[in-house]
GROMACS .gro file of C-alpha atoms in nm:
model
  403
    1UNK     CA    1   0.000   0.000   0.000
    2UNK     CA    2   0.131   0.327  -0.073
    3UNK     CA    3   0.262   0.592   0.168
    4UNK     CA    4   0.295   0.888  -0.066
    5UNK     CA    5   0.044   1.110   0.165
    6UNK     CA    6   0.262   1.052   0.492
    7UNK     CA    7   0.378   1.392   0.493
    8UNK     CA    8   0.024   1.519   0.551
    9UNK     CA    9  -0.123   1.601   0.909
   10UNK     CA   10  -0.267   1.338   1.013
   11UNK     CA   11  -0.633   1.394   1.175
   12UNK     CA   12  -0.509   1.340   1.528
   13UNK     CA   13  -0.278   1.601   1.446
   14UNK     CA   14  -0.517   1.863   1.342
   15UNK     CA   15  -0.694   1.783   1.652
   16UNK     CA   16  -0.435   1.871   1.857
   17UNK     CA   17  -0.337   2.205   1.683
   18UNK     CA   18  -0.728   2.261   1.703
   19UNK     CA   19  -0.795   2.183   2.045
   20UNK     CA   20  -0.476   2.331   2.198
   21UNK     CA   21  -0.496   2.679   1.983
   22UNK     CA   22  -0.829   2.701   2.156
   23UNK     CA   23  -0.701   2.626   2.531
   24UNK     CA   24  -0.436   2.908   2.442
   25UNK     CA   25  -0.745   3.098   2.304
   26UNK     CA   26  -0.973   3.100   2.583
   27UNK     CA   27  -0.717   3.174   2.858
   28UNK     CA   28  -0.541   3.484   2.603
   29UNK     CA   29  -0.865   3.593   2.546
   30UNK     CA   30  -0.925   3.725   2.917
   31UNK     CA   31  -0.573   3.851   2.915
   32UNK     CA   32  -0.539   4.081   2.626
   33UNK     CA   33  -0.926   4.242   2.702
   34UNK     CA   34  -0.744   4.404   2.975
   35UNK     CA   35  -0.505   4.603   2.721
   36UNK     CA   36  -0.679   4.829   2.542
   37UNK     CA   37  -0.901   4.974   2.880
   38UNK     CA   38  -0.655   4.923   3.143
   39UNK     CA   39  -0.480   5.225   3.147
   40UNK     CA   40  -0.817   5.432   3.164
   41UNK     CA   41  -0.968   5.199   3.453
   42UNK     CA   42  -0.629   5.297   3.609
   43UNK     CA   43  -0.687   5.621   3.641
   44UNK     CA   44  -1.021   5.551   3.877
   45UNK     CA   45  -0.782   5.416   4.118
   46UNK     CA   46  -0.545   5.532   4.420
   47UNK     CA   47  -0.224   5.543   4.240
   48UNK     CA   48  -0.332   5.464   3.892
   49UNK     CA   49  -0.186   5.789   3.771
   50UNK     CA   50   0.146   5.655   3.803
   51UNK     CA   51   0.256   5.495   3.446
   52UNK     CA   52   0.540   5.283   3.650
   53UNK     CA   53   0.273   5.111   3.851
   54UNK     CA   54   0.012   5.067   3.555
   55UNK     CA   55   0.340   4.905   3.386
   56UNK     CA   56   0.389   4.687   3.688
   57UNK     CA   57   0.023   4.612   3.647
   58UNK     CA   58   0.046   4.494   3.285
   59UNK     CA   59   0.382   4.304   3.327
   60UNK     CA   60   0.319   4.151   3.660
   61UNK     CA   61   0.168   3.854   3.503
   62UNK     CA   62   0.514   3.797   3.398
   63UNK     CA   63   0.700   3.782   3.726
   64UNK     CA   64   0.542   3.484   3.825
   65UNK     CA   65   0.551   3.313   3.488
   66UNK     CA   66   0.924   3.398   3.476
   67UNK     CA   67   0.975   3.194   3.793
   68UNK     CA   68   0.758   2.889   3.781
   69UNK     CA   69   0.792   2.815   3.391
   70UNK     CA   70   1.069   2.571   3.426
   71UNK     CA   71   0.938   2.421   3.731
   72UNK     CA   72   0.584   2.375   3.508
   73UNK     CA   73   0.783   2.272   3.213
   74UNK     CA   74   0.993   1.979   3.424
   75UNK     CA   75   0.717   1.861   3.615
   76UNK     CA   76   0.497   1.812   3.275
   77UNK     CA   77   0.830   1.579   3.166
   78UNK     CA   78   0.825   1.445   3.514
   79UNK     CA   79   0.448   1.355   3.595
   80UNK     CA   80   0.262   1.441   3.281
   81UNK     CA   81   0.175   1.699   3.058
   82UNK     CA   82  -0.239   1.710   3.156
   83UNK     CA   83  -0.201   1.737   3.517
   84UNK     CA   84   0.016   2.027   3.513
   85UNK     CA   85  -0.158   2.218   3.250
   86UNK     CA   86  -0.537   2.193   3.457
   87UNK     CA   87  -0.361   2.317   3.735
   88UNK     CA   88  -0.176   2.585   3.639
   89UNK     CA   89  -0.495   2.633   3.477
   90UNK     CA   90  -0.702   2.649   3.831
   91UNK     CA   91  -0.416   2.925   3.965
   92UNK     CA   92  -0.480   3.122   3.687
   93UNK     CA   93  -0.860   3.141   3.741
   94UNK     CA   94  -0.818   3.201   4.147
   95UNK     CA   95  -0.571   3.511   4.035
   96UNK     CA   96  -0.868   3.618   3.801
   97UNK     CA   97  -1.108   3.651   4.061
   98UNK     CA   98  -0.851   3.787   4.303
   99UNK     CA   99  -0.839   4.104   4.067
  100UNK     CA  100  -1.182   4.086   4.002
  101UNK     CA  101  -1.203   4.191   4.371
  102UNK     CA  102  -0.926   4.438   4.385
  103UNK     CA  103  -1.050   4.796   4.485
  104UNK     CA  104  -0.687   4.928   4.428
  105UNK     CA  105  -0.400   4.903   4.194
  106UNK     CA  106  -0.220   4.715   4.438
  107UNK     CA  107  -0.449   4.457   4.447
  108UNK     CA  108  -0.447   4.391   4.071
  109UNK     CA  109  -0.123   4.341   4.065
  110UNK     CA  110  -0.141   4.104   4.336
  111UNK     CA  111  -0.404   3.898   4.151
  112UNK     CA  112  -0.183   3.941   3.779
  113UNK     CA  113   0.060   3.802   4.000
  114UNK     CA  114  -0.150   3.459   4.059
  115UNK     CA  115  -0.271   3.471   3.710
  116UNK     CA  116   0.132   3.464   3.629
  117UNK     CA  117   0.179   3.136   3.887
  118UNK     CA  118  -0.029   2.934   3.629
  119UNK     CA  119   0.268   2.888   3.422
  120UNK     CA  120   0.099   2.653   3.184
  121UNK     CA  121   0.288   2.798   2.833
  122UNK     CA  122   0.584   2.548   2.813
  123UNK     CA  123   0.385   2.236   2.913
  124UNK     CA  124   0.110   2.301   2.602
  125UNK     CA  125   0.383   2.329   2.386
  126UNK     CA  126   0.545   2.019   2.499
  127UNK     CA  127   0.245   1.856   2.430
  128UNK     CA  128   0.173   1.985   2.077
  129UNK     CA  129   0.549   1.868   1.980
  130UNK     CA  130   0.448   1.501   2.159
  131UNK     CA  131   0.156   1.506   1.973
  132UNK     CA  132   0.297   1.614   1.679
  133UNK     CA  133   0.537   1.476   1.351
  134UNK     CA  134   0.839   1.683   1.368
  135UNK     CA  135   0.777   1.773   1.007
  136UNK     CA  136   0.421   1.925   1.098
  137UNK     CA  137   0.520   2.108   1.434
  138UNK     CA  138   0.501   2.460   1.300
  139UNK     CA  139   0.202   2.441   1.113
  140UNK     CA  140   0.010   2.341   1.470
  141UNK     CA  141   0.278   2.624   1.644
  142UNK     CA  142   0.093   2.857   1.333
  143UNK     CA  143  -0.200   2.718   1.427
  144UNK     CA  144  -0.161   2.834   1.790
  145UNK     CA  145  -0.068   3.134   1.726
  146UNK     CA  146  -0.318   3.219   1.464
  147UNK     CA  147  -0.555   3.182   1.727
  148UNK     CA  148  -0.373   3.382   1.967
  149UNK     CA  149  -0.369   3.653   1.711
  150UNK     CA  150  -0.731   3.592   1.648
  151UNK     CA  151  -0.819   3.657   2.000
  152UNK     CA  152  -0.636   3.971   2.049
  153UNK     CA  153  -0.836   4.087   1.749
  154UNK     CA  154  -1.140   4.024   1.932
  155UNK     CA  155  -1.036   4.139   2.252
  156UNK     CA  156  -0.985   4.470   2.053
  157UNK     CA  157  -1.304   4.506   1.915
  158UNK     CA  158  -1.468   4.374   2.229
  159UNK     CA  159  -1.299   4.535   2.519
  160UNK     CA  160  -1.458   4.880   2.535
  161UNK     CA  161  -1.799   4.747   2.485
  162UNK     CA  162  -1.699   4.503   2.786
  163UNK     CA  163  -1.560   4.743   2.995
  164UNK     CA  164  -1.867   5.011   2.941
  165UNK     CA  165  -2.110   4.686   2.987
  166UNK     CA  166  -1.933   4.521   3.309
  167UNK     CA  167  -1.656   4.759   3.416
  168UNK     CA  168  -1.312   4.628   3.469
  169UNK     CA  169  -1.409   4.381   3.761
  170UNK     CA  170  -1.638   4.184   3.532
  171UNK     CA  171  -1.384   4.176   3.278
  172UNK     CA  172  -1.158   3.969   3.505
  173UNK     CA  173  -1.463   3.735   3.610
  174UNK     CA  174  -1.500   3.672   3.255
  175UNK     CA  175  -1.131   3.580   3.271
  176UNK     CA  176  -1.177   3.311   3.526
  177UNK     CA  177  -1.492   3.158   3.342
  178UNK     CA  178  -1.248   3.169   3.046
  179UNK     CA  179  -0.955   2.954   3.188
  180UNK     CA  180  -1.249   2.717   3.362
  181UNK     CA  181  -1.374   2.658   2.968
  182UNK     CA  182  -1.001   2.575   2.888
  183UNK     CA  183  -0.971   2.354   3.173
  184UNK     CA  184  -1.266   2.126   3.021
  185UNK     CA  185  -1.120   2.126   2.684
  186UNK     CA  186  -0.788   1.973   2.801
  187UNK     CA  187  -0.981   1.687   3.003
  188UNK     CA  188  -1.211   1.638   2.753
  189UNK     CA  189  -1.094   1.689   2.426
  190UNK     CA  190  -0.728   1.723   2.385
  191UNK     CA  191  -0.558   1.406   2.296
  192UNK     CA  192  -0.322   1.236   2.564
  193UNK     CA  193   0.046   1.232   2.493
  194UNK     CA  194   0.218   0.889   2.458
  195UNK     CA  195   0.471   0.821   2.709
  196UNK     CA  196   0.823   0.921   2.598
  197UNK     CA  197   1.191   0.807   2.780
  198UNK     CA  198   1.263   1.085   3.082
  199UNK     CA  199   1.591   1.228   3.213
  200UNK     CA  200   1.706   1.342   3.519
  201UNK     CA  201   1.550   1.710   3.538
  202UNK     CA  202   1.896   1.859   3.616
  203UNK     CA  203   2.083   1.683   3.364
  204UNK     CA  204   1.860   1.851   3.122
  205UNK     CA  205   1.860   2.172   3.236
  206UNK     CA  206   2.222   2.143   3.210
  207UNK     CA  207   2.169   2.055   2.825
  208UNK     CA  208   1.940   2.285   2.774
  209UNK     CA  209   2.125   2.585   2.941
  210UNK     CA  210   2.447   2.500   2.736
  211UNK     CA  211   2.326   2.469   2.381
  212UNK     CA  212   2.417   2.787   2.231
  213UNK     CA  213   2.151   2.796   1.938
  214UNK     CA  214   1.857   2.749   2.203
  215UNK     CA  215   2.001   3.050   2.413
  216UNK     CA  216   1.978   3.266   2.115
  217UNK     CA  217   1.633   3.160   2.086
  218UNK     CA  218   1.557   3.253   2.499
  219UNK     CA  219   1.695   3.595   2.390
  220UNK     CA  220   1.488   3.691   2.081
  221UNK     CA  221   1.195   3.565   2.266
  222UNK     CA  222   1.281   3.791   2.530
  223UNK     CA  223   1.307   4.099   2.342
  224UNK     CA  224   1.039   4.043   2.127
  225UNK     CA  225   0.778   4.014   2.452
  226UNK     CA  226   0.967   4.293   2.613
  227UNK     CA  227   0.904   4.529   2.302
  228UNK     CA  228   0.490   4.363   2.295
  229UNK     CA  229   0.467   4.519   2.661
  230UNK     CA  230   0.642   4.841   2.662
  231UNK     CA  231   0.431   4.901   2.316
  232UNK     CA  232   0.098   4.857   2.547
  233UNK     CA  233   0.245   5.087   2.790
  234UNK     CA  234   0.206   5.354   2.542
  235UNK     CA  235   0.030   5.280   2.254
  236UNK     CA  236  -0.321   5.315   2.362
  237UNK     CA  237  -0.223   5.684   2.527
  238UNK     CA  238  -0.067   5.773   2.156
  239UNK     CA  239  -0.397   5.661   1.966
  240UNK     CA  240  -0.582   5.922   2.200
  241UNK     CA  241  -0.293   6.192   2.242
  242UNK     CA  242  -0.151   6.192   1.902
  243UNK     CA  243  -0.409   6.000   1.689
  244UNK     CA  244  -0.711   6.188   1.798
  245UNK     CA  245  -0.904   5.798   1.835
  246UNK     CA  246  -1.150   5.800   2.102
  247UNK     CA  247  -1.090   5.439   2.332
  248UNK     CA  248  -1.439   5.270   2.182
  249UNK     CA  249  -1.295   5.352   1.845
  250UNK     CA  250  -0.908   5.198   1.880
  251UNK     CA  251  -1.030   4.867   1.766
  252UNK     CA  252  -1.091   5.022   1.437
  253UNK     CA  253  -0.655   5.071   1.377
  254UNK     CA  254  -0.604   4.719   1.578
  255UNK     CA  255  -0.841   4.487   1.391
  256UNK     CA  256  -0.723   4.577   1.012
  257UNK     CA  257  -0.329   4.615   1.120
  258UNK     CA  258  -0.386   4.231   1.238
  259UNK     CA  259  -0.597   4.106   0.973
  260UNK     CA  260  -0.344   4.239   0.731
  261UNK     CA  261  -0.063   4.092   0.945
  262UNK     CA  262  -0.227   3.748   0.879
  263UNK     CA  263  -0.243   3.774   0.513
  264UNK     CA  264   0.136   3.838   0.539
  265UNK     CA  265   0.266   3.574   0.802
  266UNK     CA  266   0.088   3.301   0.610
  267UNK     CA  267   0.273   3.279   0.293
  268UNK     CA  268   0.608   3.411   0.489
  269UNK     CA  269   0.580   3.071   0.681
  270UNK     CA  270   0.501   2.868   0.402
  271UNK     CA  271   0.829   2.991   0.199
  272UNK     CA  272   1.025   2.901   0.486
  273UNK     CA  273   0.919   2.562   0.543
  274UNK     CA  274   0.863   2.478   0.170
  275UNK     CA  275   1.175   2.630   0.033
  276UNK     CA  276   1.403   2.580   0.320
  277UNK     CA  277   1.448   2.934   0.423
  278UNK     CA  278   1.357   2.942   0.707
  279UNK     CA  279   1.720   3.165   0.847
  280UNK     CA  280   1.590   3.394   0.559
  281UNK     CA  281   1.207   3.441   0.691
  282UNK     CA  282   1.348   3.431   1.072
  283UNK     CA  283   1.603   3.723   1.025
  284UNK     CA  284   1.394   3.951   0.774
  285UNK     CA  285   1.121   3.939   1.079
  286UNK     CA  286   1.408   4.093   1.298
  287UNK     CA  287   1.487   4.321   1.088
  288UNK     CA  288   1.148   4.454   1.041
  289UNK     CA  289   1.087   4.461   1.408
  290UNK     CA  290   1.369   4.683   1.460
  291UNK     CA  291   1.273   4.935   1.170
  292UNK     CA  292   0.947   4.933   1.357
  293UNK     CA  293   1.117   5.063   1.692
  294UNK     CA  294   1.223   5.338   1.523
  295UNK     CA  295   0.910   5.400   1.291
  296UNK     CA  296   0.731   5.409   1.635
  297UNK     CA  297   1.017   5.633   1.742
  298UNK     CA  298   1.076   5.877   1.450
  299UNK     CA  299   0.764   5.888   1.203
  300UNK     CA  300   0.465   5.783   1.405
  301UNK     CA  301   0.319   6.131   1.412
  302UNK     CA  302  -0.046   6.115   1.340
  303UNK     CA  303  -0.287   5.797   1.373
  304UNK     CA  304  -0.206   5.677   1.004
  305UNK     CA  305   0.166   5.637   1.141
  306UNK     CA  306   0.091   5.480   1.456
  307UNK     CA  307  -0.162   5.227   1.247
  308UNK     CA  308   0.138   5.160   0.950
  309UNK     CA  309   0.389   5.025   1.228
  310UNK     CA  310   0.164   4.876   1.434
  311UNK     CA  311   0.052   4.617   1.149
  312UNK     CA  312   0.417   4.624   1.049
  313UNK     CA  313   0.486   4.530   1.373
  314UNK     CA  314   0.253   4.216   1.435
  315UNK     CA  315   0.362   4.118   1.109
  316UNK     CA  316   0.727   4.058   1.240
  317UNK     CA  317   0.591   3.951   1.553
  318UNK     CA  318   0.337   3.681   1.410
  319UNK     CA  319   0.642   3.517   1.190
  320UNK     CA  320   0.852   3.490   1.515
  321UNK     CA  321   0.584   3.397   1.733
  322UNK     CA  322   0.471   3.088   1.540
  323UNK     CA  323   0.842   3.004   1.454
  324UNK     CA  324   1.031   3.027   1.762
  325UNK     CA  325   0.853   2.723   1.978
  326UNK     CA  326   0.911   2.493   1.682
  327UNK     CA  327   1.272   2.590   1.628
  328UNK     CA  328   1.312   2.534   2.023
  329UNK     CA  329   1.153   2.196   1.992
  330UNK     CA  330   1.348   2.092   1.675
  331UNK     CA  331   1.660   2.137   1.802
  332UNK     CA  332   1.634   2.038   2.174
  333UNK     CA  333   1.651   1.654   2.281
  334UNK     CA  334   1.326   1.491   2.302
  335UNK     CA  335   1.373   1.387   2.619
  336UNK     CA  336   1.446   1.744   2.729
  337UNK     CA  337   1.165   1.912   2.554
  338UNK     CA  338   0.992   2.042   2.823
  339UNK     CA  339   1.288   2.208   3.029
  340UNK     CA  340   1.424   2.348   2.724
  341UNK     CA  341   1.003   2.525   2.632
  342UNK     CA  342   0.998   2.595   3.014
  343UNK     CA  343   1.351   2.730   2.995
  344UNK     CA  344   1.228   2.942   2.655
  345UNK     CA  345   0.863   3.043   2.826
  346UNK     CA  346   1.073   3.185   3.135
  347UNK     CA  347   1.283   3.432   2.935
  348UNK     CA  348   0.945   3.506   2.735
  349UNK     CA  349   0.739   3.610   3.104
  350UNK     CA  350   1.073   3.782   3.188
  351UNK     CA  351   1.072   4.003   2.860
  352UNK     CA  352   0.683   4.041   2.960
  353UNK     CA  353   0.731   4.177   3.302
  354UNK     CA  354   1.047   4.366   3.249
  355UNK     CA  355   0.863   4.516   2.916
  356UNK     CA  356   0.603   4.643   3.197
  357UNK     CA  357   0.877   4.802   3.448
  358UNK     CA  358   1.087   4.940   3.241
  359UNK     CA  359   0.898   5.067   2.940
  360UNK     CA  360   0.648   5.266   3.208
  361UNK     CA  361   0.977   5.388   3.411
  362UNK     CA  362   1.084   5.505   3.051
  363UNK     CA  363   0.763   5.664   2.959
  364UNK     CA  364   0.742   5.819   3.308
  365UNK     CA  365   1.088   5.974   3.298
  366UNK     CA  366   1.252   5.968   3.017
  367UNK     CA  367   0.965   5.990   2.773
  368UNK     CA  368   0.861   5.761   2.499
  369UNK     CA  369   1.145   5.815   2.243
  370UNK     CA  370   1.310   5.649   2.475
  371UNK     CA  371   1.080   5.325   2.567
  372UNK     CA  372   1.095   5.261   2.128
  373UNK     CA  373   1.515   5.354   2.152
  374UNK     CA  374   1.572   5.055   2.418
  375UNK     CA  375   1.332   4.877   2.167
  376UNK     CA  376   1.552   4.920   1.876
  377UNK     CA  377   1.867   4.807   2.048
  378UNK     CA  378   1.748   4.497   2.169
  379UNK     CA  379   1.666   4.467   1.832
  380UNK     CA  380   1.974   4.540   1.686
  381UNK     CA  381   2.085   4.258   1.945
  382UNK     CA  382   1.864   4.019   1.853
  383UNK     CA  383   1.977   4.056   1.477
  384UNK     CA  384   2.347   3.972   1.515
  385UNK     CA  385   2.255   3.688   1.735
  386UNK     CA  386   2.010   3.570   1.470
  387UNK     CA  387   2.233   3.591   1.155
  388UNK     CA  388   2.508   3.364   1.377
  389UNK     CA  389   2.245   3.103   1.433
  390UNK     CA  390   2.223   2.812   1.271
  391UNK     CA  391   1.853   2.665   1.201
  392UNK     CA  392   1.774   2.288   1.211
  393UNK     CA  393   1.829   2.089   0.882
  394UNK     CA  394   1.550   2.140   0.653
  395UNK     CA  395   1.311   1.838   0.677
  396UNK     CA  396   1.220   1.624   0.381
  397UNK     CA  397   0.959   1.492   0.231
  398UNK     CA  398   0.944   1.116   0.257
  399UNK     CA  399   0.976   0.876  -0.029
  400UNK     CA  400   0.680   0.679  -0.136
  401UNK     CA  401   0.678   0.278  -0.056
  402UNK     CA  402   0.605   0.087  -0.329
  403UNK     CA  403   0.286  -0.150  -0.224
   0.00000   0.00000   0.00000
């Protein structure tokens, strides 16, 4: 019997990219509602004034993340990739509500904070790449973060009429009943992983941390969640201050700026996989990321500017974001997969909560050409590490068997 369509997902694979994209989904979804209103609910609280604390607020998610990921990560390698993921799941809704009750800033932060503790990121995508031919990992990683993407297009056009309907409070409720939805769809619908040989954790974190390729990896995603964060610090003030765009109308510059981001990503991932150039795709993404830092920095002056680099900017940040996981689970040891994605989700909640501090320290004292300056150097960075790098093999397609 021939084999000739091997090289095609099969249907247990689609159902994994499906039914993972949508537990990212519903647990994103709560999360990026509270971008686009945030820093106006802030203002209705003691201290909300002050853009270091509102960018403590927004990147406080990542504190937590930054310190349990590889503990999340191991233990999925050590006791199972289900178990870890519903309760990390559970934190994340107790951390919801824990906001939702918050009558200061200081108490949203505390419940981002327990939001962060359900460091789930690493063990899902451990799961996708045990559920997954090598060959098809980044279309299910593209999958994921299609729907990540499609989400934060919602959450756009959503939010204000959320936030004007149920105020910030309900918004985080909705959060909780979010992650409880994602909880059911990894007991109930997510495939289990098959069992798979296991290490000693610290022998491979020690592989892990001294593979050179996957540390350039850690950085870019680092930088590129860093830049994602400081940009929310300021972006919505610039659509009002600059752009003249009233809040209820900002999902009309985010929705098309994605959409056409989509349209672009698609093919740019396709080239790379199909063609084998994948160091080409990778690097151009950098590139345009940092000539975004300094569009942002230099020629955003009206709300057509801010809208041109924005789109330019999820562009470059779509390619990376649905490349990145599967280069990190290409190249590390199977055995090792989830230290090295818990090892690679810590420097991402790291970027995010250090994207937070620093870009509303920036903004508060140094003003924003400097938040998009620091963004164009660790671009820069990112860049020289990313031309060095040297990208898995390109895969092949495999011969037919004669029947």
């Amino acid at each position: 019997m021939s084999t000739s369509h091997t090289d095609r997902m099969s249907s247990q694979e689609k159902h994994t990219g499906i039914s993972l994209a949508a537990v990212f989904a519903l647990r994103m979804l709560g999360l990026f509602l509270i971008l686009p209103v945030f820093s106006i609910y802030a203002k209705e609280l003691p201290s909300g004034n002050d853009m270091a604390l509102v960018g403590i607020a927004l990147g406080a998610y990542g504190l937590t993340q930054a310190c349990l990921q590889i503990a999340f990560g191991a233990a999925s390698d050590r006791f199972g990739r289900k178990p870890v993921i519903v309760f990390g799941l559970l934190l994340f809704v107790a951390g919801s509500f824990v906001a939702a009750a918050a009558n200061d800033i200081y108490g949203i932060i505390a419940g981002r904070v327990l939001q962060g503790a359900g460091a789930i990121s690493a063990a899902v995508t451990a799961l996708a790449a045990d559920l997954t031919r090598e060959q098809h990992l980044t279309k299910v990683m593209a999958m994921i973060g299609s729907s990540i993407g499609l989400v934060f297009a919602i959450s756009m056009v959503g939010a204000p009429l959320l936030y004007v309907l149920v105020g910030m409070p309900g918004i985080f409720v909705l959060t909780g009943i979010l992650a409880l939805l994602a909880v059911v769809v990894v007991l109930r619908v997510v495939p289990t992983a098959p069992k798979v040989p296991r290490q000693p954790v610290w022998q491979s974190f020690v592989e892990v941390l001294t593979n050179r390729q996957l540390l350039r990896l850690n950085f870019g995603v680092f930088a590129l969640h860093m830049m994602l964060t400081a940009m929310w610090v300021l972006l919505p003030v610039k659509l009002i201050s600059t752009g003249g765009l009233p809040v209820a109308e900002h999902w009309k510059v985010y929705l098309p700026a994605l959409l056409v981001s989509f349209i672009i990503m698609v093919p740019a991932i396709i080239l790379a996989e199909r063609f084998a150039r994948m160091k080409l795709i990778f690097n151009a993404a950098i590139v345009l990321l940092l000539a975004v830092q300094m569009g942002f920095g230099l020629l955003a002056g009206g709300l057509y500017g801010l809208a041109f680099w924005l789109m330019l900017f999820f562009v470059a940040f779509n390619i990376l974001e649905a490349t990145q996981p599967s280069l990190i689970s290409r190249i590390a040891p199977p055995h090792a997969k989830g230290a090295a994605l818990g090892v690679y989700n810590t420097t991402q909640s790291v970027g995010l909560f250090l994207g937070g501090l620093i870009g509303g320290i920036l903004a508060k004292y140094a003003g924003a050409g400097a938040v998009w300056g620091a963004g164009a150097v660790l671009s820069f960075v990112w860049l020289l590490l990313g031309l060095t790098m040297s990208m898995p093999p390109p895969r092949t397609r495999p011969a037919p068997v004669p029947a």
